[in-house]
Short mmCIF file of C-alpha atoms in Angstrom, two decimals:
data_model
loop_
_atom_site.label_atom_id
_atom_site.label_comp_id
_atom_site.label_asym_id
_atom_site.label_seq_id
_atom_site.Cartn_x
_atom_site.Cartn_y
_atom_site.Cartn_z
CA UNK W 1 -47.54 -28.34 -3.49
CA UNK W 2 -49.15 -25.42 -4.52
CA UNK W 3 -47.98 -21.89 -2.62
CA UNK W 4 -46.51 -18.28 -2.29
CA UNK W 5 -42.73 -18.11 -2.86
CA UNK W 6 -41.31 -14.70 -1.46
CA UNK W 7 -36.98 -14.25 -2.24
CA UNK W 8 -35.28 -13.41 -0.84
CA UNK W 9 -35.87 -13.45 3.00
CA UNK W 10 -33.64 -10.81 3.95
CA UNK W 11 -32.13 -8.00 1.96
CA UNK W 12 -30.47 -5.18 2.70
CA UNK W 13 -30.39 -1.76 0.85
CA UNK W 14 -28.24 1.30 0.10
CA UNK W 15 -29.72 4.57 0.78
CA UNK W 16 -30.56 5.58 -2.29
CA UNK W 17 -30.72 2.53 -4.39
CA UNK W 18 -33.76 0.47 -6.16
CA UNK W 19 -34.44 -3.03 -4.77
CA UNK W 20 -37.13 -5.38 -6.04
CA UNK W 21 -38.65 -8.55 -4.15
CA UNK W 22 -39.74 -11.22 -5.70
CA UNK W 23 -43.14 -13.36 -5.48
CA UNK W 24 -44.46 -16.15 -6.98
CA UNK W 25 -47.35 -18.08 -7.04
CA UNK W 26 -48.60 -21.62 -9.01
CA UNK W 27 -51.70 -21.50 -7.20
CA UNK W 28 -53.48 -20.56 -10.83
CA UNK W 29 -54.77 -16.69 -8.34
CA UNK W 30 -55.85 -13.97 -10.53
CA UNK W 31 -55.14 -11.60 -7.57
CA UNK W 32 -52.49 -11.02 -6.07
CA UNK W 33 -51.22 -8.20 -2.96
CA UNK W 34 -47.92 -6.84 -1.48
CA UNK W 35 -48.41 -5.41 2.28
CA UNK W 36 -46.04 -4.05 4.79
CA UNK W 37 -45.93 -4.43 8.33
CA UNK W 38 -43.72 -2.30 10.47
CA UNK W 39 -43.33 -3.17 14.19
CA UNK W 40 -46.11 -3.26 16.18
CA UNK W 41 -48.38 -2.34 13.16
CA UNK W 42 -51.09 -4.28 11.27
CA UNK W 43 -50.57 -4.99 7.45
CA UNK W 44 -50.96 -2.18 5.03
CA UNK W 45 -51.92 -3.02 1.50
CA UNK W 46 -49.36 -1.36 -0.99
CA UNK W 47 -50.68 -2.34 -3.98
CA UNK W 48 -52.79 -4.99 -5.75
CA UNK W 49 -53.60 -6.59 -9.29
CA UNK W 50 -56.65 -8.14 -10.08
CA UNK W 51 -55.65 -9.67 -13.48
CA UNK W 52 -52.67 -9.51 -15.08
CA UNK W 53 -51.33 -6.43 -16.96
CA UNK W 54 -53.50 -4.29 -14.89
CA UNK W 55 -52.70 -3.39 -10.91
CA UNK W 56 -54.18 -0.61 -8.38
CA UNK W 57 -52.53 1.60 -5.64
CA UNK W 58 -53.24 0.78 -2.11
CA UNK W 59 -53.56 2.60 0.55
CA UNK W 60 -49.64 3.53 0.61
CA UNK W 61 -48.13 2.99 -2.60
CA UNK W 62 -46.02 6.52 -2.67
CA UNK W 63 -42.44 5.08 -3.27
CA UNK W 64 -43.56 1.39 -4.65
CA UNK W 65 -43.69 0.19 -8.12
CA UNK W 66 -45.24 -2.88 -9.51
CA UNK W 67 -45.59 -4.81 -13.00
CA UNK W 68 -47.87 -8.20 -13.40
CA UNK W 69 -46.26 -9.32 -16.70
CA UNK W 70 -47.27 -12.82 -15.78
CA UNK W 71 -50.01 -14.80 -14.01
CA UNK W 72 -47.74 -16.44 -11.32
CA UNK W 73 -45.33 -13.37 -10.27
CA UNK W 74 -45.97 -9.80 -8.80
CA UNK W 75 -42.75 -8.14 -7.94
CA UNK W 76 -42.49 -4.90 -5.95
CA UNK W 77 -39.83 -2.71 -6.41
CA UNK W 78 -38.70 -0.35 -3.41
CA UNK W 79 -38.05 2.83 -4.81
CA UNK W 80 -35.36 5.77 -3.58
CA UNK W 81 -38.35 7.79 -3.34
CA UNK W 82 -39.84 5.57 -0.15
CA UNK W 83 -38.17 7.38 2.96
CA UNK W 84 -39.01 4.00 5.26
CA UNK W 85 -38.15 1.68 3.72
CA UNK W 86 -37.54 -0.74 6.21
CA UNK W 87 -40.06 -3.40 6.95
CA UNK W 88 -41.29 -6.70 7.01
CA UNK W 89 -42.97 -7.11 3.24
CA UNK W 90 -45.97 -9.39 2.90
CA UNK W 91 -47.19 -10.66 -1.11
CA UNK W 92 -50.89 -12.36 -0.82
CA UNK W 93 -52.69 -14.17 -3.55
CA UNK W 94 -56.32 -15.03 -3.69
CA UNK W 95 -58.94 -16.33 -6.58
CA UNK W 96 -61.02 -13.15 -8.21
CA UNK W 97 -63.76 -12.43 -5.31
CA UNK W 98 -66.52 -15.16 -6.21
CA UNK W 99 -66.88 -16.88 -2.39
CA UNK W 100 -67.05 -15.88 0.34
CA UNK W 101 -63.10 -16.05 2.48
CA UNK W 102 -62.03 -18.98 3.58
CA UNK W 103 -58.68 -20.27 4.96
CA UNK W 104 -58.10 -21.65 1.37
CA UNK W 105 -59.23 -18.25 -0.49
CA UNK W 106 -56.18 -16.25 0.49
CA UNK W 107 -52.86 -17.27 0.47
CA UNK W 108 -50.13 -15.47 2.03
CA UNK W 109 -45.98 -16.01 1.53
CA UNK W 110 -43.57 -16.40 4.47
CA UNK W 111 -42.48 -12.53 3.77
CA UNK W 112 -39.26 -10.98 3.14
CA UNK W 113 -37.08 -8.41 6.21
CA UNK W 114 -35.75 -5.48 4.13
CA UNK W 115 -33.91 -3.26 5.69
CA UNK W 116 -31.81 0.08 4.63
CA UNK W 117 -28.18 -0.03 5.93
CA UNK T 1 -57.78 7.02 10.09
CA UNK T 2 -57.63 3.67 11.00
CA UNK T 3 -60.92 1.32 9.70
CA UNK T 4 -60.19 -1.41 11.58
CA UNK T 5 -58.86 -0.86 15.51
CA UNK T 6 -57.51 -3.40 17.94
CA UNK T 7 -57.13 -1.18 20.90
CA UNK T 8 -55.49 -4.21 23.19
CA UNK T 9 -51.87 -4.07 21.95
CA UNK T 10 -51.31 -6.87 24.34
CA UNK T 11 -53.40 -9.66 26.61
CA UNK T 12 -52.09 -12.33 29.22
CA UNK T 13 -53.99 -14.88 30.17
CA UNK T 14 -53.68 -18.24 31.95
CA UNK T 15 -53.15 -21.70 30.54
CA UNK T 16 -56.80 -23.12 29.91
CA UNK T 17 -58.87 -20.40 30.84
CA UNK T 18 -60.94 -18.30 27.49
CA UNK T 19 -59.02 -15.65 25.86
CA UNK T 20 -61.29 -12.78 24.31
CA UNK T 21 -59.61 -10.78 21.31
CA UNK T 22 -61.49 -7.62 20.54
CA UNK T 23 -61.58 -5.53 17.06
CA UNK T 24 -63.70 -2.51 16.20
CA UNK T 25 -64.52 -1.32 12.51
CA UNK T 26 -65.66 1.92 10.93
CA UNK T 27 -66.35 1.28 7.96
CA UNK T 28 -70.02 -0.11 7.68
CA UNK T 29 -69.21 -1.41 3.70
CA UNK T 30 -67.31 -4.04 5.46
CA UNK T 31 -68.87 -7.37 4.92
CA UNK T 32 -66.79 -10.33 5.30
CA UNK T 33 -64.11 -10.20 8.83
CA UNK T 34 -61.19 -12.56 9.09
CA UNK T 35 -58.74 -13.48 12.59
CA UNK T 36 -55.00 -14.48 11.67
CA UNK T 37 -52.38 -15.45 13.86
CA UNK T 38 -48.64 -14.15 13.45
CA UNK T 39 -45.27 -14.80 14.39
CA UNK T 40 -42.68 -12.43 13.62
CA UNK T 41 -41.12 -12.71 10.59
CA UNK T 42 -43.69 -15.71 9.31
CA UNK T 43 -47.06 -14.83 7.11
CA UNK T 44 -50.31 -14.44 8.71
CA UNK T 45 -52.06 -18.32 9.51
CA UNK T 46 -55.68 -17.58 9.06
CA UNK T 47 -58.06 -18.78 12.19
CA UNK T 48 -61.43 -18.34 11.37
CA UNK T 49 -64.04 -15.84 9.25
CA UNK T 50 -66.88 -14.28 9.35
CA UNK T 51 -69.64 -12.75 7.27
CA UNK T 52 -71.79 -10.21 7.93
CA UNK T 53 -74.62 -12.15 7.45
CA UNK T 54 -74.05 -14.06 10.88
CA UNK T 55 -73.34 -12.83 14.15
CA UNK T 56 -71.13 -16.05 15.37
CA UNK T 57 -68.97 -18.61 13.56
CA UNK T 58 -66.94 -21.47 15.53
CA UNK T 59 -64.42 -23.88 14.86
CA UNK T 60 -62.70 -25.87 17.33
CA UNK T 61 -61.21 -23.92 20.17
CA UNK T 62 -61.95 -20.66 18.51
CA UNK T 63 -65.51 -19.13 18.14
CA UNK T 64 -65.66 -15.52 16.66
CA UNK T 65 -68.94 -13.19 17.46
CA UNK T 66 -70.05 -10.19 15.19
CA UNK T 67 -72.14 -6.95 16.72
CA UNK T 68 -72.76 -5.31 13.46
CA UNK T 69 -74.90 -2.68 15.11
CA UNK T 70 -71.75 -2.17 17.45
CA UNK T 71 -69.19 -2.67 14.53
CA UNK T 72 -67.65 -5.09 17.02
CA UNK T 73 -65.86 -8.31 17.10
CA UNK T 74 -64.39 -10.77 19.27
CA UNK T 75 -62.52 -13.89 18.69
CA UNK T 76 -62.83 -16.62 21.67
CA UNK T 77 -60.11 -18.68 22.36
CA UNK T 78 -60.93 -21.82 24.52
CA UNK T 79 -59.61 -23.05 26.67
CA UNK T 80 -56.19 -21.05 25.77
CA UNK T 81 -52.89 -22.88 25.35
CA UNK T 82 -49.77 -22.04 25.70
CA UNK T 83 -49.10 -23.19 21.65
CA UNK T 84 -52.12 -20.35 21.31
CA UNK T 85 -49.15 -17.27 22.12
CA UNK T 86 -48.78 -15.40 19.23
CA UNK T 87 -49.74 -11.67 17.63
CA UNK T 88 -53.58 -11.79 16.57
CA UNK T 89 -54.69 -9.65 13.35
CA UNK T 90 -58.34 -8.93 13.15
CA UNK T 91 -59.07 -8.30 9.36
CA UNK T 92 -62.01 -6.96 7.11
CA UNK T 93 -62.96 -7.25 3.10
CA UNK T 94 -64.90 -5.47 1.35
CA UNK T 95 -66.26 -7.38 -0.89
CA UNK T 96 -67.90 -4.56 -3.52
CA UNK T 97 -64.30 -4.10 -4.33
CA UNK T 98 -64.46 -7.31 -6.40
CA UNK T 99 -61.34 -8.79 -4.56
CA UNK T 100 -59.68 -9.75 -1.63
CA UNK T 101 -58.25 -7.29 -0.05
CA UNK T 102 -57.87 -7.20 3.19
CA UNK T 103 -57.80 -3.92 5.96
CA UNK T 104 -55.84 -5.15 9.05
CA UNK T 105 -56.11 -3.89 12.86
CA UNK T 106 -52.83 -3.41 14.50
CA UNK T 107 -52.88 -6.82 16.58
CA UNK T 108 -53.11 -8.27 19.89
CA UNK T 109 -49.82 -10.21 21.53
CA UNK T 110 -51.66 -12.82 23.42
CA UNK T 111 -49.32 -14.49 25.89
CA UNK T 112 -50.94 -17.71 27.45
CA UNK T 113 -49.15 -18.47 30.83
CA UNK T 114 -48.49 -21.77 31.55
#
């Protein structure tokens, strides 16, 4: 079956150190998002990639970092520089805008808990 | 500043009677408006959409109305179930941005009382 793969679930972080999540898709998206959700907040786009080799900031990148080497995988790296780090992080993956959304335009992953101990 | 506002952080209504979710927008470049339905720690299930084009859109249980002039929505839940309690995300594209990305409200926890 075609989907979002997110690893790992839960991970927890050193003050001070570099993680990176990991997500996956064989759903053939050009696009693909990471988003954040802290509690009792909506989802917050971080950033996105349109096509590979090429990705944007969203609306809070400061302390992120992304690559899009490949088609299938987008992984975020949490940063030293990101004071909060801790929160529930959402990757997304949709076709290149052509229709309009559906339930099977986006695609979201089951998310990962980071949290800095 | 928030574009997309769900000013009900929370709603309780009773087992089989309509539960009204509302959302409020800004930004008038908005053109396509999506409902999802969380549980913690899960990703967003999407309910139903919308496009700016229309002012209502149902499917099943779950009918969603658009007041452009208002930049208002509302998502209709009917008759509510129990199954139905859960954290509601209203959502907005843009689609001049040439992709999907999506601006989220803050949610509604709807709790349907038995």
């Amino acid at each position: 079956d075609g989907g979002i793969t997110q690893s790992p679930k839960y991970l927890f972080r050193k003050e001070g150190q570099n993680v990176t999540l990991s997500c996956e898709q064989n759903l053939n998206h050009d696009a693909m998002y990471w988003y954040r959700q802290d509690p009792g907040q909506g989802l917050r786009l971080i950033y996105y990639s349109q096509i590979v080799n090429d990705f944007q900031k969203g609306d809070i990148a400061e302390g992120y970092s992304v690559s899009r080497e490949k088609k299938e995988s987008f992984p975020l790296t949490v940063t030293s520089a990101q004071k909060n780090p801790t929160a529930f992080y959402l990757c997304a993956s949709s076709p290149r805008m052509s229709n309009p959304p559906t339930g099977n335009t986006i695609y979201f992953g089951e998310g990962s808990w980071l949290t800095v101990v | 500043d928030q574009q997309v506002k769900q000013n009900s952080p929370s709603l309780s209504v009773q087992e089989g009677r309509i539960s009204i979710l509302n959302c409020d927008y800004t930004n008038s470049m908005f053109d396509y408006f999506l409902w999802y339905k969380k549980y913690p720690a899960e990703g967003p299930t999407f309910l139903i959409s919308i496009s700016s084009i229309k002012d209502k859109n149902e499917d099943g249980r779950f009918t969603v109305f658009l007041n452009k002039s208002a930049k208002h929505l509302s998502l209709h839940i009917v008759p509510s179930q129990p199954g139905d309690s859960a954290v509601y995300f209203c959502a907005a594209i843009y689609s001049g941005a040439g992709s999907y990305q999506l601006t989220f409200g803050k949610g509604t926890k709807l709790s349907v009382i038995p």
